[in-house]
Short mmCIF file of C-alpha atoms and ligand atoms in Angstrom, two decimals:
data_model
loop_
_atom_site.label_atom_id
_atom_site.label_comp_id
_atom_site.label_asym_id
_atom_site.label_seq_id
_atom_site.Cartn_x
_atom_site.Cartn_y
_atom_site.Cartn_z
CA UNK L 25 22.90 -8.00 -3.34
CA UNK L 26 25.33 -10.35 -4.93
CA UNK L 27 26.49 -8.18 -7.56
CA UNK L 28 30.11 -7.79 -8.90
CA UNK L 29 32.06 -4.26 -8.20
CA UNK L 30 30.98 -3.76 -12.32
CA UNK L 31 27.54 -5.06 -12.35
CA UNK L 32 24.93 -1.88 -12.42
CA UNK L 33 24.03 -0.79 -9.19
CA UNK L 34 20.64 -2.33 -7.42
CA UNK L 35 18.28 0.70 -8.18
CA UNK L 36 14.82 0.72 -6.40
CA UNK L 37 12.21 3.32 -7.32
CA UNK L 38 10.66 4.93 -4.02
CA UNK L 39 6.72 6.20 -4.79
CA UNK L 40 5.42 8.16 -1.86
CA UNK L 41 1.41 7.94 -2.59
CA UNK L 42 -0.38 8.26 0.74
CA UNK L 43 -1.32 11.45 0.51
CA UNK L 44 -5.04 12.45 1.61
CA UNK L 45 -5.77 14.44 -1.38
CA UNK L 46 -7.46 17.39 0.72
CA UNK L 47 -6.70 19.99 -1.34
CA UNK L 48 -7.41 18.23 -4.70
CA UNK L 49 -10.77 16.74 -2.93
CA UNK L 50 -11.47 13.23 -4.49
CA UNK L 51 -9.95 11.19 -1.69
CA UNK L 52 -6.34 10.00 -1.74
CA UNK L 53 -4.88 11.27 -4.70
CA UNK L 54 -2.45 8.01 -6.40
CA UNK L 55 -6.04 6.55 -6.79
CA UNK L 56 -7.53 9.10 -8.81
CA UNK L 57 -7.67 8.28 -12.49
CA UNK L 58 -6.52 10.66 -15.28
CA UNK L 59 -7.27 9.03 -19.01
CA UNK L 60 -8.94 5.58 -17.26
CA UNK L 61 -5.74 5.00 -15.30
CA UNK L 62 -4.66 6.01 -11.92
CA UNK L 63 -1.73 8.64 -11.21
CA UNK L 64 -0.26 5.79 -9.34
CA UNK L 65 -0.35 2.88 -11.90
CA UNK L 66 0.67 6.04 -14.58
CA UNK L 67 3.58 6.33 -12.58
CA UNK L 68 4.87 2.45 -11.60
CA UNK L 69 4.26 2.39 -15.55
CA UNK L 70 7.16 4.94 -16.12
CA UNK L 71 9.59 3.86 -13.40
CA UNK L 72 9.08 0.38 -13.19
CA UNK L 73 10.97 -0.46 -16.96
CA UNK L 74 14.23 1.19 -15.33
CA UNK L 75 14.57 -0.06 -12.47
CA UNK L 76 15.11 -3.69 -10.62
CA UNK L 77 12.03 -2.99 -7.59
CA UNK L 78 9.08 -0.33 -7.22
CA UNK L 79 7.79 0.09 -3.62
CA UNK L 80 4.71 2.52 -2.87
CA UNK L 81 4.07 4.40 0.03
CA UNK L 82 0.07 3.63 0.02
CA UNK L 83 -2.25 5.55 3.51
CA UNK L 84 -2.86 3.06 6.34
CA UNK L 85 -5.50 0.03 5.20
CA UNK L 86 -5.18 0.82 1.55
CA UNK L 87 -4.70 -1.79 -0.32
CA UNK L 88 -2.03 -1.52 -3.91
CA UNK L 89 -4.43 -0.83 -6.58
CA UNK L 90 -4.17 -2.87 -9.76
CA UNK L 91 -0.42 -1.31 -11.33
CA UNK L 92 0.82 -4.23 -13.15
CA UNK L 93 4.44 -5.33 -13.23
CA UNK L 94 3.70 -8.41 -11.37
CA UNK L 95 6.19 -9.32 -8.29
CA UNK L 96 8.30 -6.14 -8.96
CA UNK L 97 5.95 -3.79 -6.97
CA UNK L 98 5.03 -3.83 -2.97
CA UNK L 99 3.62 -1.94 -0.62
CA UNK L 100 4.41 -0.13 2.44
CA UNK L 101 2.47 1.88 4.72
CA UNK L 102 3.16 5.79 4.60
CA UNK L 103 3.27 8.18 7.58
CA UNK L 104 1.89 11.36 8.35
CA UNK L 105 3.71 13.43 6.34
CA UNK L 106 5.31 12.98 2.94
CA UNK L 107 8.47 13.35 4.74
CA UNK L 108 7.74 10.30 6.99
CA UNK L 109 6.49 8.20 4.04
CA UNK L 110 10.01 8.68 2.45
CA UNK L 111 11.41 7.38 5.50
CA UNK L 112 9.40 4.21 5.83
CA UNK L 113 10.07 3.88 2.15
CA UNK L 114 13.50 3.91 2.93
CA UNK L 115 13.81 1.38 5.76
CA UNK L 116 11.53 -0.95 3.80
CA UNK L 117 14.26 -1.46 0.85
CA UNK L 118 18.10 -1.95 0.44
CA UNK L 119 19.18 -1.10 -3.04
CA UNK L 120 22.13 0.59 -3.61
CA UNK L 121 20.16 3.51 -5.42
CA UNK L 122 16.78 4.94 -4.90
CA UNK L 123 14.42 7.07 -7.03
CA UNK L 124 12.01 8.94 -5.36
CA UNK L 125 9.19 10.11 -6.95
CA UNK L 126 5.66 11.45 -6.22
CA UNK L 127 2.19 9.67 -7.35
CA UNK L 128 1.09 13.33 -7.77
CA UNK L 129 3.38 13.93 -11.02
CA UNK L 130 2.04 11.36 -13.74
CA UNK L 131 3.85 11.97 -16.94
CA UNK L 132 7.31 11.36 -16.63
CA UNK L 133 9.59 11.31 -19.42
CA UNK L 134 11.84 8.39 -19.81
CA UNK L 135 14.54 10.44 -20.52
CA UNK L 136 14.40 12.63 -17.27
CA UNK L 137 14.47 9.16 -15.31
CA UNK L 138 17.33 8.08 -17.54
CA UNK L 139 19.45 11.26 -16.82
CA UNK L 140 18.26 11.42 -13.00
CA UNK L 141 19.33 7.90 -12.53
CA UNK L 142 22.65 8.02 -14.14
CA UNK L 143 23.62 11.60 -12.15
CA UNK L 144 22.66 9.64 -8.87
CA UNK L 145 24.36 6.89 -9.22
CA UNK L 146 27.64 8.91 -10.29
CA UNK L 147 27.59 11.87 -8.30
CA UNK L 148 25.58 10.38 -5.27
CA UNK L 149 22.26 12.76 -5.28
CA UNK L 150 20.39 14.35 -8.30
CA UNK L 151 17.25 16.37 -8.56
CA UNK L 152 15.42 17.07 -11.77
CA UNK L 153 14.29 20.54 -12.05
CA UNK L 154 13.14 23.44 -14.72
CA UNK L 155 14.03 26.61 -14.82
CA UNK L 156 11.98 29.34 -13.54
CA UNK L 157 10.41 31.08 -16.53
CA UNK L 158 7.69 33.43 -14.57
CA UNK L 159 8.92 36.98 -12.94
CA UNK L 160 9.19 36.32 -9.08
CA UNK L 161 7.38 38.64 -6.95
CA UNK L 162 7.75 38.83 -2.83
CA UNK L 163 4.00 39.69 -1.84
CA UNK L 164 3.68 43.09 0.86
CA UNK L 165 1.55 43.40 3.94
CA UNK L 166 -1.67 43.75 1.83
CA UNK L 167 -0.92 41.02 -0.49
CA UNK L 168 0.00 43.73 -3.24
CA UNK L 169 3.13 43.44 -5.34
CA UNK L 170 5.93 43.64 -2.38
CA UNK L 171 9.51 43.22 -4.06
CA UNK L 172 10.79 41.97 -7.23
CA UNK L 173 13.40 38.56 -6.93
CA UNK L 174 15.65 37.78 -9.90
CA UNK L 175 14.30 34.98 -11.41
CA UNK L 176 18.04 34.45 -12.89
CA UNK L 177 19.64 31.07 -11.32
CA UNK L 178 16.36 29.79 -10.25
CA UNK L 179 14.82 26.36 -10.66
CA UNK L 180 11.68 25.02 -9.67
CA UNK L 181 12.36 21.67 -8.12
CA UNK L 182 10.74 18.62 -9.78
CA UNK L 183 10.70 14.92 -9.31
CA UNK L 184 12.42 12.40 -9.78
CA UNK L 185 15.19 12.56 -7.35
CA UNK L 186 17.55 9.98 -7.49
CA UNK L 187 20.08 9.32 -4.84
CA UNK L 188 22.45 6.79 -3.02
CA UNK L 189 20.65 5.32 -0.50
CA UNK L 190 23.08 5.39 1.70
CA UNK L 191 23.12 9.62 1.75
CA UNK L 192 19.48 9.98 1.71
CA UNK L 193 19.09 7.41 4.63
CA UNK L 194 21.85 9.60 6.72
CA UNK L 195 19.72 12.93 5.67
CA UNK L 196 16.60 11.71 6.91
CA UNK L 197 17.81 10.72 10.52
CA UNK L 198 19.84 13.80 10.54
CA UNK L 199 16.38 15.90 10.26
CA UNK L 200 14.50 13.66 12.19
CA UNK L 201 17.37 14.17 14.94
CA UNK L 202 17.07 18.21 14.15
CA UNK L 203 13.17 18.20 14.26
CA UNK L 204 13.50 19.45 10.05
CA UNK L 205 10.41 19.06 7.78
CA UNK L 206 11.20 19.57 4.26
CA UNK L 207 9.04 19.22 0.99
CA UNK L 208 11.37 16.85 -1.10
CA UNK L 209 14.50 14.81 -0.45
CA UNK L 210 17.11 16.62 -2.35
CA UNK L 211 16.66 19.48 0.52
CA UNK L 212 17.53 17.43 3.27
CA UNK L 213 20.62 16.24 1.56
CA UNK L 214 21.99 19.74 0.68
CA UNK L 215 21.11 20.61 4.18
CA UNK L 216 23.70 18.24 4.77
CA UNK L 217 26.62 20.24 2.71
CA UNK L 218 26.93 17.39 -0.21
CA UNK L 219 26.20 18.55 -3.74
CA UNK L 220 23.00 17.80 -5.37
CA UNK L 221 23.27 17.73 -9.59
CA UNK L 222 20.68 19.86 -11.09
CA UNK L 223 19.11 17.53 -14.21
CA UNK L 224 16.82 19.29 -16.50
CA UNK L 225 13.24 18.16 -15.68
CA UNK L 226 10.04 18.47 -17.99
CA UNK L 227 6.99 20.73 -17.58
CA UNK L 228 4.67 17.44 -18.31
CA UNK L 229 5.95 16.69 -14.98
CA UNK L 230 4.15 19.00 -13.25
CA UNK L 231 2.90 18.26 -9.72
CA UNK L 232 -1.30 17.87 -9.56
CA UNK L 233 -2.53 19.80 -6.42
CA UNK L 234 -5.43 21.60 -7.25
CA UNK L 235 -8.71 20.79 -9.34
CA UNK L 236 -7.59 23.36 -12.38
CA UNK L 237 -3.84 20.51 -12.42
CA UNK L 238 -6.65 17.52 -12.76
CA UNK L 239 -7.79 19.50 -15.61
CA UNK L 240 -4.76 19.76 -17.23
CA UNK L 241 -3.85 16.13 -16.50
CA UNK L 242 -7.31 15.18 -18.03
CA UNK L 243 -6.73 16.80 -21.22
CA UNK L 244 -2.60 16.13 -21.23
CA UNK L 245 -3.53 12.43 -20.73
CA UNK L 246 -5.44 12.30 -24.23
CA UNK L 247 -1.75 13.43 -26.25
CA UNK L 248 0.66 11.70 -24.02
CA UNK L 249 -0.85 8.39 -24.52
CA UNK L 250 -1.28 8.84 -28.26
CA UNK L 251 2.43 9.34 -28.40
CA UNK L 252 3.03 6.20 -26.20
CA UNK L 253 1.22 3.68 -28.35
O1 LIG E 319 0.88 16.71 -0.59
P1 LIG E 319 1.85 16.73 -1.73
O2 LIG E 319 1.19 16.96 -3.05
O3 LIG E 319 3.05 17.59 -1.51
O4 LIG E 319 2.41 15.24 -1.79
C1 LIG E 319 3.46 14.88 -2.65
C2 LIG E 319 3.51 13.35 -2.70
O5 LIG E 319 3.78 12.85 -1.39
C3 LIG E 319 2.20 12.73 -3.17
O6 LIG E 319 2.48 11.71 -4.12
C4 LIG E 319 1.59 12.19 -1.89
O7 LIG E 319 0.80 11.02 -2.07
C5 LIG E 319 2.82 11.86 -1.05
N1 LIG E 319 2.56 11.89 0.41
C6 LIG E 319 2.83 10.75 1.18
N2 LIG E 319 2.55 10.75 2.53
C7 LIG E 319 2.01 11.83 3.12
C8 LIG E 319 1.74 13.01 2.35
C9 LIG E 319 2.04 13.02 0.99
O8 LIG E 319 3.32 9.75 0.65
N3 LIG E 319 1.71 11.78 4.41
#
């Protein structure tokens, strides 16, 4: 990249958006709007400020909605699974640290990124995550109330995930080798025995599935852009 050993490390943020949507059913999901903006443009707006590239994982023949940030954003096209999407995210950029983060979760907090970034780039891999708060229940045959599980020392996995690129590359041909599908990126590197820093994530960053999270995005969208202006 041409950088001296003390300039800041070349840090590209990694959006997987090319989803389907079924589950949420209004077509692909980055393109739906929340507050007259799309998740996807709500969340190039939040990485884009902190780091030196943005590329999006967008379905096959989408073309990149309007986002802003001018030449710092490109496309790529996704695969089949959000797994696969990483991947091609991956092979389609060389920084020296990537941020991954999902279209689906449209409020991020600048600070979260801040501390995600800085964990990655020092300790090589870096999750941000919440605590669980609820009790954990295993459901029973009959869908009843099986066993209690000790919420204590539980965290509900977020994103961003920040990581070398290097180590996340190496995780993702490791399960691709081993035939492993995994939900987020931080689990295939652990599955590789390195550590993975814990950062405390934000319940604004919650992930929107279902119609009842559009909701909640509709009406968070009012207050979180108040507070931006
Ligand atoms: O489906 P799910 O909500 O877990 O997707 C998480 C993120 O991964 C979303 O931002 C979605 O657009 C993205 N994704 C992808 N390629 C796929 C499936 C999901 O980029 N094939």
């Amino acid at each position: 990249m041409g950088r001296s050993l003390t300039s800041p490390p070349f840090t590209a943020a990694l959006i997987p958006a090319a989803g389907s949507g079924t589950r949420l059913g209004h077509g692909p999901k980055a393109y739906v709007e929340v507050g007259g903006q799309s998740l996807l443009a709500r969340s190039v707006a939040a990485l884009a400020p902190q780091v030196d590239e943005v590329v999006v994982a967008l379905p096959q023949d989408a073309g990149l909605p309007a986002v802003g940030f001018g030449g710092k954003v490109r496309a790529v096209t996704g695969g089949p699974t959000r797994q696969a999407s990483v991947l091609a995210l991956l092979r389609a950029c060389h920084a020296d640290v990537v941020l991954i983060h999902d279209a689906a979760r449209p409020f991020l907090p600048q600070q979260v990124l801040r501390a995600v970034r800085h964990a990655a780039a020092e300790q090589g891999a870096a999750t941000a995550a919440l605590p669980v708060a609820d009790t954990l229940v295993r459901e029973n045959a009959e869908r009843h109330w099986g066993q209690l599980t000790a919420r204590e020392g539980l965290w509900a996995v977020q994103t961003p995930q920040g990581f070398r690129r290097g180590v996340l590359l190496e995780a993702h041909l490791q399960a691709e080798r081993s035939g492993v599908q995994a939900t987020d990126d931080a689990g295939l590197v652990a599955r590789l025995g390195l550590p993975v820093a814990l950062v405390p994530g934000d319940a604004r960053l919650f992930k929107i599935t279902t119609p009842g999270d559009l909701e909640l995005a509709r009406a968070l969208a009012t207050v979180w852009d108040a507070e931006d202006a």
